Coordinates of C-alpha atoms and ligand atoms in Angstrom, one line a residue:
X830 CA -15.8 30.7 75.3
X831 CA -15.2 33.8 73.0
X832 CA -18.1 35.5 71.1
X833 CA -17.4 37.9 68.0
X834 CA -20.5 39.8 66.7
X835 CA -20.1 41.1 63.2
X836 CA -20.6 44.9 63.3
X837 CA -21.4 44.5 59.5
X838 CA -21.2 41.8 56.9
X839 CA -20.6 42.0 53.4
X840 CA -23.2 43.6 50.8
X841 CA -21.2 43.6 47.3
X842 CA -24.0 45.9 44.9
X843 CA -24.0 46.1 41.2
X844 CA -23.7 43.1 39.1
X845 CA -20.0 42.2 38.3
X846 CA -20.5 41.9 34.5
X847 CA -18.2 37.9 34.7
X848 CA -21.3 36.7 36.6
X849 CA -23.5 38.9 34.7
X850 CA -22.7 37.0 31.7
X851 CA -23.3 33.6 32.8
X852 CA -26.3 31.7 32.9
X853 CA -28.4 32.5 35.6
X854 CA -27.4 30.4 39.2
X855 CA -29.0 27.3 39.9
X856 CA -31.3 27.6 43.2
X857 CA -29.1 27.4 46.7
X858 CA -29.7 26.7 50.0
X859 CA -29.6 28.7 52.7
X860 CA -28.6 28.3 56.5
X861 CA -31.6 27.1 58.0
X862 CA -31.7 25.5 61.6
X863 CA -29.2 23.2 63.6
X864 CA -26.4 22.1 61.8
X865 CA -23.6 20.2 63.6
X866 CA -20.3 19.4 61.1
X867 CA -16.7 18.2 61.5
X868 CA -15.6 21.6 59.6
X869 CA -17.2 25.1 59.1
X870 CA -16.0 27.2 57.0
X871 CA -17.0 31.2 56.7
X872 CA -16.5 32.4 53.2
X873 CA -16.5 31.3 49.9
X874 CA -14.3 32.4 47.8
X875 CA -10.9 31.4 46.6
X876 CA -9.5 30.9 49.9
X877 CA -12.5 28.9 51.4
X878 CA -13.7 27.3 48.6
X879 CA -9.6 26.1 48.3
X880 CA -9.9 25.1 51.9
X881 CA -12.7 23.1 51.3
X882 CA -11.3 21.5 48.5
X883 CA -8.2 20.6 50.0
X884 CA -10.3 19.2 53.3
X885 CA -12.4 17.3 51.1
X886 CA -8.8 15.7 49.9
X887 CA -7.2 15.2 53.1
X888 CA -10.3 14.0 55.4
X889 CA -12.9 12.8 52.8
X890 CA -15.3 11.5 55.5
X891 CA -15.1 14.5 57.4
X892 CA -18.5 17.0 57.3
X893 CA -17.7 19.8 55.7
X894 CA -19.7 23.0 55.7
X895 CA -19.3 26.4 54.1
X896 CA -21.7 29.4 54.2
X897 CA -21.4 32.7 52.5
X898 CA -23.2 36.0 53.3
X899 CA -23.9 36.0 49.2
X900 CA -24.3 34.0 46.3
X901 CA -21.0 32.6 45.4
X902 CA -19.3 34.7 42.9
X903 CA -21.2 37.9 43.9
X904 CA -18.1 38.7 46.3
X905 CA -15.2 39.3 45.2
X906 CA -14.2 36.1 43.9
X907 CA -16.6 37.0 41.3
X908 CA -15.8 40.7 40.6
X909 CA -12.0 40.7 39.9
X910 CA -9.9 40.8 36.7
X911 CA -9.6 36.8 36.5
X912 CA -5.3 37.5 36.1
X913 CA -4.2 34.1 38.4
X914 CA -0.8 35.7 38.2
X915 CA 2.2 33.6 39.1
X916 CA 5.1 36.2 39.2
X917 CA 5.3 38.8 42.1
X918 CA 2.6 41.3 42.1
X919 CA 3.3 43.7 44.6
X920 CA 0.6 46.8 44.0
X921 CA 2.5 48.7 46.4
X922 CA 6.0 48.7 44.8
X923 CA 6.7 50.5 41.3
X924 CA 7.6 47.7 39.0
X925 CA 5.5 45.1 40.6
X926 CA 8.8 43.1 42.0
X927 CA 10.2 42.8 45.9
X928 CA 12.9 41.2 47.1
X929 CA 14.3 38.1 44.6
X930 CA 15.0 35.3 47.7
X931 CA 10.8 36.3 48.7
X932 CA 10.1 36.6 45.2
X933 CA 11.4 33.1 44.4
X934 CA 9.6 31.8 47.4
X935 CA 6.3 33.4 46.1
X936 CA 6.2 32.0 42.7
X937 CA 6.3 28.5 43.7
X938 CA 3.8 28.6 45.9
X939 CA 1.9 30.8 43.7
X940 CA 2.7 28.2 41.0
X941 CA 1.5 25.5 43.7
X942 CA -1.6 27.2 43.9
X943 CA -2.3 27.7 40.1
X944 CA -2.1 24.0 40.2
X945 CA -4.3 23.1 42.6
X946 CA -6.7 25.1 40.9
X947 CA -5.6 23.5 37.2
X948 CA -6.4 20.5 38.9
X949 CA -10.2 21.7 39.8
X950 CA -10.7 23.0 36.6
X951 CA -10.2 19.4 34.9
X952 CA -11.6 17.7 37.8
X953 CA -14.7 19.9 37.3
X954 CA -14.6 20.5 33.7
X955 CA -13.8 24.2 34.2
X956 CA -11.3 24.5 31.7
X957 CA -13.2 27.2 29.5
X958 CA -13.2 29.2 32.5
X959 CA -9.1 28.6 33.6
X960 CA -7.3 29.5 30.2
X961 CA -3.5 29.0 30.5
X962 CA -3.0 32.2 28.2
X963 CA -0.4 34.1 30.2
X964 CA -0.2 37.8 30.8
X965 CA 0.7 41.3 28.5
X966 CA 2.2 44.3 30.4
X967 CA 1.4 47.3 28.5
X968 CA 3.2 50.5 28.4
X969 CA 1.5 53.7 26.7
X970 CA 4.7 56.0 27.7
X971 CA 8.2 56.2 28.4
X972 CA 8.0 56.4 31.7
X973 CA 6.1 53.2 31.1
X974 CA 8.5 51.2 29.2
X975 CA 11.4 52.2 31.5
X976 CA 9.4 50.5 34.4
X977 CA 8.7 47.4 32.3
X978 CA 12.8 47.0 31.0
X979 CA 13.2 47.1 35.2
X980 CA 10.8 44.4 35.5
X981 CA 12.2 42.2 33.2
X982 CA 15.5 43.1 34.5
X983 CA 13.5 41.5 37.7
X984 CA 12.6 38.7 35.6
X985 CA 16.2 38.0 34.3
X986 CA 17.7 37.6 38.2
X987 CA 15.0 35.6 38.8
X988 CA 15.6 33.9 35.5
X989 CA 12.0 33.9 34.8
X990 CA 11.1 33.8 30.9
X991 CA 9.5 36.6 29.3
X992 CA 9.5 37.9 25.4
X993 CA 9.6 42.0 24.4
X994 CA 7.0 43.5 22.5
X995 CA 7.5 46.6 20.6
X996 CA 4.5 49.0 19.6
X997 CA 4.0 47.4 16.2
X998 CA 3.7 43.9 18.3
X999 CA 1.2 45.2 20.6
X1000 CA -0.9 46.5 18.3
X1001 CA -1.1 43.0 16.5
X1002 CA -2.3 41.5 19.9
X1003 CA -4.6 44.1 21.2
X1004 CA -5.8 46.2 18.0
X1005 CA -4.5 49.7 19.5
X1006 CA -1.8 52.1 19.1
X1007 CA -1.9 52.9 22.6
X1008 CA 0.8 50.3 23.5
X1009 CA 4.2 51.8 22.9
X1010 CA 5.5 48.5 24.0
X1011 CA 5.2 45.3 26.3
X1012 CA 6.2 42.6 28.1
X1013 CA 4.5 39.0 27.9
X1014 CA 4.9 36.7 30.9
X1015 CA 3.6 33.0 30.1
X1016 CA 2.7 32.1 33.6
X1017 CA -0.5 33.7 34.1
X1018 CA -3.7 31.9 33.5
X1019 CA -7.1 33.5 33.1
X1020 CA -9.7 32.6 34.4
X1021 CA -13.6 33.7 34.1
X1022 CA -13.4 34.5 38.2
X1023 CA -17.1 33.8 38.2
X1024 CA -17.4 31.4 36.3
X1025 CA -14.4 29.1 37.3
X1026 CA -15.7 29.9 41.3
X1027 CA -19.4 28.7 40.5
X1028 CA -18.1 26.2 39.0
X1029 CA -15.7 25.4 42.0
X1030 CA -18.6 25.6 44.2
X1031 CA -20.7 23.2 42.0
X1032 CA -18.1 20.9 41.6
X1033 CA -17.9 20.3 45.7
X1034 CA -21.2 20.3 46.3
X1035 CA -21.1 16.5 46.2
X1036 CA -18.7 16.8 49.5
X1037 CA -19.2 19.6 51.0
X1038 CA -22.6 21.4 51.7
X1039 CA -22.9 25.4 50.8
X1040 CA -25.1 27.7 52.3
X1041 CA -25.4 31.1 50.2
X1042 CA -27.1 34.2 51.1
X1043 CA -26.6 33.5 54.5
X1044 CA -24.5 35.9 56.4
X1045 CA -22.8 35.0 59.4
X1046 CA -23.3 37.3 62.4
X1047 CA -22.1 35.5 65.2
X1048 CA -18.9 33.7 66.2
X1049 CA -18.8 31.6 68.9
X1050 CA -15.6 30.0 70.0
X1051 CA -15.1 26.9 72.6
X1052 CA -15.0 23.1 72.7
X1053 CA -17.6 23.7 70.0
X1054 CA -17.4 26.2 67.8
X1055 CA -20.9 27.6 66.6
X1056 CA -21.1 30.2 63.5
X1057 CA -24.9 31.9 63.8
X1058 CA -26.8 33.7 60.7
X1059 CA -30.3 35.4 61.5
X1060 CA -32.0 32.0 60.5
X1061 CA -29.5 29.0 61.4
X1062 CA -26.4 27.7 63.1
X1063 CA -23.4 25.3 62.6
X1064 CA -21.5 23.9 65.1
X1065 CA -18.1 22.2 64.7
X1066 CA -15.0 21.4 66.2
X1067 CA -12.9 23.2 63.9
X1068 CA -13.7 26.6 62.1
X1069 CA -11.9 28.3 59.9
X1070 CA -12.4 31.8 58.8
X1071 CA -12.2 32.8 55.0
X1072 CA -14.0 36.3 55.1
X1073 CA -10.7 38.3 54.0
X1074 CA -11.3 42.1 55.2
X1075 CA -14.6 41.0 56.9
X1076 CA -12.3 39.1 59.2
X1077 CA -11.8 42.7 61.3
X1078 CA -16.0 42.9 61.5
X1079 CA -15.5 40.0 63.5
X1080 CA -12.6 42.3 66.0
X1081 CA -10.1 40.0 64.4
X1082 CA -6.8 41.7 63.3
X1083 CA -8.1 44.8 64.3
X1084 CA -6.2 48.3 62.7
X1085 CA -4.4 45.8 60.3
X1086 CA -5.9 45.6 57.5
X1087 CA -6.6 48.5 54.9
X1088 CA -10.1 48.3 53.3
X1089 CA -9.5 49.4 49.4
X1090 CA -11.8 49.2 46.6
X1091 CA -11.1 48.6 42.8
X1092 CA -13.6 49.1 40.2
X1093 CA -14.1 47.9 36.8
X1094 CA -16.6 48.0 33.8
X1095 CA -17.4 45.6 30.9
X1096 CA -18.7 46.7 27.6
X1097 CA -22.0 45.4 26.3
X1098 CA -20.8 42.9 23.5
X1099 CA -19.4 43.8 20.5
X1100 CA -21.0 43.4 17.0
X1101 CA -18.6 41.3 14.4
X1102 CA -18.1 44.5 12.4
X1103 CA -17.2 46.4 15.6
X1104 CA -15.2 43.4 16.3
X1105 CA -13.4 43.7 12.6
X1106 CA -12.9 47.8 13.1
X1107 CA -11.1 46.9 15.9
X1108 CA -8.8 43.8 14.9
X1109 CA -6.0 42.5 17.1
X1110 CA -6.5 39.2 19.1
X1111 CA -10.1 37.7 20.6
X1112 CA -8.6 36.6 23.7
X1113 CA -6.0 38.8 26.1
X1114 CA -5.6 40.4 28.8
X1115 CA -3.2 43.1 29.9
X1116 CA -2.0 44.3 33.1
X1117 CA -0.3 48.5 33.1
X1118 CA 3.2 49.1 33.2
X1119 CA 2.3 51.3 36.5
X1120 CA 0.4 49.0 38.9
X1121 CA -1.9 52.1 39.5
X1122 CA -2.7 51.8 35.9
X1123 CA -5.8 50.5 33.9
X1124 CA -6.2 46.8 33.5
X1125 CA -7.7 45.6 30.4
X1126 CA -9.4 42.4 29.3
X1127 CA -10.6 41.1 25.9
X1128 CA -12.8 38.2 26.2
X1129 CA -14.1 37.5 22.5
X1130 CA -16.8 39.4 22.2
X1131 CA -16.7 42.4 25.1
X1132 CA -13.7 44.2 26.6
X1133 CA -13.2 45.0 30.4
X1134 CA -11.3 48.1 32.2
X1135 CA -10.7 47.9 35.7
X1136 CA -9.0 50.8 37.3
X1137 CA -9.0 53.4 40.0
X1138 CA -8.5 52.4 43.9
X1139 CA -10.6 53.9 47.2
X1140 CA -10.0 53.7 50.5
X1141 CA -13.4 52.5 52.0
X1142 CA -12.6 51.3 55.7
X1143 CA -16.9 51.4 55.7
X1144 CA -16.4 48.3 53.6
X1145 CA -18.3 49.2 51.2
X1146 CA -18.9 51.5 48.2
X1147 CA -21.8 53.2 46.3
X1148 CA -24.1 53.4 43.1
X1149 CA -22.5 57.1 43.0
X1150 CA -18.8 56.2 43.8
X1151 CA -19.2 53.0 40.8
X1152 CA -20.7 55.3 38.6
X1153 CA -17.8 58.6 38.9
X1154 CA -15.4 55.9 38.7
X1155 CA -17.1 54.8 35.8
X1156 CA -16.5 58.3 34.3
X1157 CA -12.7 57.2 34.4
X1158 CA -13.3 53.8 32.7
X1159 CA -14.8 55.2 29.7
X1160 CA -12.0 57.9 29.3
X1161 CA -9.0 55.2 29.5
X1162 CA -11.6 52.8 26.8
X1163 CA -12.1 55.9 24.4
X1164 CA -8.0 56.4 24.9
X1165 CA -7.4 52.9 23.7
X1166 CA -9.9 52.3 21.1
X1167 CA -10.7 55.6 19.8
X1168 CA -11.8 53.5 16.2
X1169 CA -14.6 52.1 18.1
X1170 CA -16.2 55.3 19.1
X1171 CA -19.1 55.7 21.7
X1172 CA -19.5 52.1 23.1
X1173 CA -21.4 51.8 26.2
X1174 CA -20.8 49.5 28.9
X1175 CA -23.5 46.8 30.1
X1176 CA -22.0 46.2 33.5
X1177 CA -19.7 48.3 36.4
X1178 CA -19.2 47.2 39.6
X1179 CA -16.7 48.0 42.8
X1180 CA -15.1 45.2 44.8
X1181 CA -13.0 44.9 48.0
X1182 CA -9.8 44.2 48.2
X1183 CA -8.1 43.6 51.4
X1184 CA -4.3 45.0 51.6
X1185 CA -1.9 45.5 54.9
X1186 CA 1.0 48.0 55.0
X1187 CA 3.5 45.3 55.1
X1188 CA 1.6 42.9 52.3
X1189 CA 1.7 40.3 54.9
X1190 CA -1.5 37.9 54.9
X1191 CA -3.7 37.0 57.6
X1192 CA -2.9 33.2 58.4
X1193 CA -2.5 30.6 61.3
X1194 CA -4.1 29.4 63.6
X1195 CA -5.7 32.4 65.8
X1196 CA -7.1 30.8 69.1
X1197 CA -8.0 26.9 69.4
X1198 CA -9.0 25.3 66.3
X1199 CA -10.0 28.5 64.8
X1200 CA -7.7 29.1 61.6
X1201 CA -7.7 32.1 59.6
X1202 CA -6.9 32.6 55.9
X1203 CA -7.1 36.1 54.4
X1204 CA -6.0 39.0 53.5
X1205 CA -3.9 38.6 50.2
X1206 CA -3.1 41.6 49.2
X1207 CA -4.7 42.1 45.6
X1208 CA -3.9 38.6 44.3
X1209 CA -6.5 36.5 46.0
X1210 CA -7.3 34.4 43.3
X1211 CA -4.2 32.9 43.9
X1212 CA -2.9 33.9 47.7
X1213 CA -6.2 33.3 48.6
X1214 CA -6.3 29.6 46.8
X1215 CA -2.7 28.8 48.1
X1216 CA -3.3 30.1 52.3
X1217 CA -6.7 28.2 51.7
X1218 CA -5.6 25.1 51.0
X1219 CA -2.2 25.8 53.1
X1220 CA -4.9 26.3 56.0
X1221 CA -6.4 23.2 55.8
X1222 CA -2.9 21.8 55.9
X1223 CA -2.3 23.3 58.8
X1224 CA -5.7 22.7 60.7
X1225 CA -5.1 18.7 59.7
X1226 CA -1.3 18.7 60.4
X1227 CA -0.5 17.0 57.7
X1228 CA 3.1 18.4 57.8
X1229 CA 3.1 19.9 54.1
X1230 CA 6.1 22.1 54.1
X1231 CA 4.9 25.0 52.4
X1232 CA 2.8 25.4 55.8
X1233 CA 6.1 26.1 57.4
X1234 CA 6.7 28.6 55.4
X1235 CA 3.4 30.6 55.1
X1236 CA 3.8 30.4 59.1
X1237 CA 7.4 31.9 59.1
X1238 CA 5.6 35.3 56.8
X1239 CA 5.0 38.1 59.0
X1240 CA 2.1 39.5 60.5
X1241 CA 0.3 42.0 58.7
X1242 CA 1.4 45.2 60.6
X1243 CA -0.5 47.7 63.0
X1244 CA -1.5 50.4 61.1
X1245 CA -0.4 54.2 61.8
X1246 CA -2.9 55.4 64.5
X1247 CA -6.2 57.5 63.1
X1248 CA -6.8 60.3 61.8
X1249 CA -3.1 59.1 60.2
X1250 CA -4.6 56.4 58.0
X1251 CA -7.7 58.5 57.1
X1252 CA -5.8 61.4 55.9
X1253 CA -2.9 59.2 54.5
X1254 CA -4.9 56.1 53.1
X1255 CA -6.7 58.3 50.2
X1256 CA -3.4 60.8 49.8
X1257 CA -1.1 58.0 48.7
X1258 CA -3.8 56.3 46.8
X1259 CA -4.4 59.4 44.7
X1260 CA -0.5 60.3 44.7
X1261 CA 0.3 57.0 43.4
X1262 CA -2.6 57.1 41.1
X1263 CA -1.4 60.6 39.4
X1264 CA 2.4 58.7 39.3
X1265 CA 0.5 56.5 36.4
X1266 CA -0.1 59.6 34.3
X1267 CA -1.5 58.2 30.8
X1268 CA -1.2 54.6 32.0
X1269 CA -4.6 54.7 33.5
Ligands
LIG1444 C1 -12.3 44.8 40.4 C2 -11.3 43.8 41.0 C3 -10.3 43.3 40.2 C4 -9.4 42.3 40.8 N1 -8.5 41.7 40.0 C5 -7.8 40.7 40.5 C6 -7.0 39.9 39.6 O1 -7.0 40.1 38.4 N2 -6.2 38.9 40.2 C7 -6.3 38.6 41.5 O2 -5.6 37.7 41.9 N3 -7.1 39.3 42.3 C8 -7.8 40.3 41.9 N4 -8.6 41.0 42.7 C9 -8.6 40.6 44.1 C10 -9.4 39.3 44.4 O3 -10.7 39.4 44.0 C11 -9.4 39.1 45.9 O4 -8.1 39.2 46.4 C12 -9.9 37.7 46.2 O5 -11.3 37.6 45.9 C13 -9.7 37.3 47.7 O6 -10.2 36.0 47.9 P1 -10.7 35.5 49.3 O7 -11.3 34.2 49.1 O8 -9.7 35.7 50.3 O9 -11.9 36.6 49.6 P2 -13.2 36.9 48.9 O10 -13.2 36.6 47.5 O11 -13.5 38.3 49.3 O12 -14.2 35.9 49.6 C14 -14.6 36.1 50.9 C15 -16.1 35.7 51.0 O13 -16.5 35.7 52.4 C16 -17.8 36.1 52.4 N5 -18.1 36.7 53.7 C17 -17.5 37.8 54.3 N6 -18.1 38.1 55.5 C18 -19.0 37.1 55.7 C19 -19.9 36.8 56.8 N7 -20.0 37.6 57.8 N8 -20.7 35.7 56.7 C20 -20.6 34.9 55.6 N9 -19.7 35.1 54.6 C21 -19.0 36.2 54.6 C22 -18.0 37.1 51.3 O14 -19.3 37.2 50.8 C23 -17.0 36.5 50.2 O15 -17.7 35.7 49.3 C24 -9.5 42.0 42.2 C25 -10.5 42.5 43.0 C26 -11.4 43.4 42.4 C27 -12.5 44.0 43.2

């Protein structure tokens, strides 16, 4: 028997403005008492609500039991920029590609995933919230457009489609002359993260029973395996951990995984003359030329900016660090829309993202019936949905080949011993973050 304490567990602050914007959350339940269950599940966001999902497939009269530390959607299932991207995304590289045999590998089982979800959404009536709109790539400079025409060079030897957009174009789309030009990918969907993951949760609640606001301190692994919170326990024969970067609080993967944060603000809404002054399309979203650049979202009536990344191996961030970062999101919103003056914005909020120096994810099988899926690297909404359900796969051996392959990825790497990281985390953060000049 193996115990992991948690020396912390997750305490996302500030509202992320998707769930802000929803109706308030029905009532939950939390973990109180004795449970016992044929599956429990820590975490629940895309990867653990996907696990469950794809349990609730495979073994339908199987107990199944998640618990989250918050509500769901207050994590970071909730907080991100809702791009369920199918192409390579690779934050670390300079043009978003890697290799083309991995890359090819990557978009169909990204593309699996996407499905599975797609699937969720009709099966749950989600579909406002999972928008098969695909993506724009914005450049604002020339250092800009020559990393998109390498990206769709990318996108050629992949022979992936893609349509060129000049300035003119991009203004049509997203009302500014920022854009000197584009690229539009058709894979992507958006989705409302905390919308379509409420509704996820909702959706399952039939077969599988959620515990929110219930944050799991202790692991306990044996013939039984028993996950404790201050007020209540569940034991099981089969766990499987979906915590992403909370997975080292628990010792696991320990001085692999790099604790980043993103940050992004929504505006309050727009009026319909604000709306008008602006012009260009109600519904887009737009990733930067330079990964390190500023993402932006239009969602009908409000726009959304997320840039800027932290290194916060505390796990967690501050009213102080949301709120300078803010300072940068209102600079790259007046540089976009200078014809809608002094807008302020109604939410901000930081979120974790968990990365390793090799972009490998956390996933397998890490001692007896204890299965881990994390980890993904910046494109959890869908490498968190695909090792999820790939996880439950694996845990119920049903032979699904894409298993095989997740298992043949690599580890993700031991990172450079301290104070190495600490020094070098922030440096190459802000180096990369200078590279993207006007793009943020
Ligand atoms: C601002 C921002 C923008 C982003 N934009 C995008 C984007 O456009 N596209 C994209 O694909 N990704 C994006 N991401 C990243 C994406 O949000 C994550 O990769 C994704 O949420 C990871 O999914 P997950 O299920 O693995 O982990 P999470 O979503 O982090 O879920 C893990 C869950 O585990 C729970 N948990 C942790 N510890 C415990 C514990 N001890 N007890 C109980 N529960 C626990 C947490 O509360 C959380 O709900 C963005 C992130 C941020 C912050």
């Amino acid at each position: 028997m193996s115990v992991h304490r948690a020396v912390r567990t997750p305490a996302d602050i500030n509202m992320p403005g998707w769930y802000g914007i929803l109706p308030p959350p029905k009532a939950h339940e939390a973990l109180r008492g004795h449970y016992e269950a044929d599956w429990v599940i820590v975490g629940g966001g895309f990867a653990g609500l996907a696990a469950a999902r794809r349990l609730s497939q495979l073994v339908p009269n199987d107990r199944i039991a998640v618990v989250d530390a918050q509500r769901i959607g207050w994590g970071a299932a909730g907080r991100n920029s809702g791009f369920m991207i199918d192409l390579p995304h690779e934050l670390g590289s300079e043009n978003y590609g890697g290799g083309a045999e991995h890359d090819l590998k990557q978009i169909r089982m990204n593309r699996a995933a996407i499905e599975f979800s797609g699937s969720a959404a009709e099966e749950y009536g989600l579909q406002r919230f999972f928008v098969r709109a695909g993506k724009f790539h914005g450049a604002a400079t020339d250092h800009g457009l020559a990393v998109l025409r390498e990206f769709e060079n990318h996108l050629s030897g992949l022979t992936e489609p893609f349509e060129r957009l000049d300035g003119p174009q991009m203004k049509k789309i997203t009302g500014t002359e920022f854009f000197v030009g584009g690229t539009f990918t058709p894979g992507t969907v958006m989705a409302q993260p905390a919308g379509f993951i409420g509704g996820l949760a909702e959706g399952l609640s039939s077969r599988v029973q959620i515990f929110e606001n219930s944050p799991v301190t202790t692991v306990q692994t044996g013939r039984l395996h028993t996950v404790k919170t201050a007020q209540g326990e569940i034991s099981a024969p089969r766990l499987i951990l979906t915590v992403n970067g909370q997975l080292e609080s628990f010792g696991f993967f320990k001085k692999r995984l790099l604790h980043v944060f993103t940050y992004a603000s929504m505006t309050r809404s727009l009026s319909r003359t604000e709306q008008a002054t602006l012009g260009g399309e109600p519904h887009w979203g737009l990733i930067p030329a330079d990964p390190m650049g500023s993402t932006i979202r239009r969602v009908g009536d409000r726009i959304v900016v997320r840039n800027t990344f932290t290194y916060n191996p505390g796990m967690s961030t501050s009213e102080k660090q949301i709120n300078q970062i803010g300072q940068a999101h209102d600079r790259s919103f007046r540089a976009r829309f200078p014809m809608l003056g002094e807008i302020s914005m109604e939410f901000r909020w930081g979120g974790h993202l968990c990365l390793s120096l090799n972009s490998a994810p956390a996933f397998g099988e890490i001692d007896d019936r204890v299965y881990v899926a994390g980890c993904c690297n910046g494109l959890g909404t869908v490498k968190g949905t695909l090792y999820g359900m790939l996880v439950a796969d694996l845990a119920v051996g049903t032979g699904e080949p894409m298993v095989a392959d997740a298992l043949k990825e690599p580890s993700p790497n031991r990172l450079y011993p301290e104070p190495l990281v600490a020094i070098g985390a922030p440096l190459k953060l802000w180096a990369m973050q200078k590279r993207a000049g006007r793009e943020l």
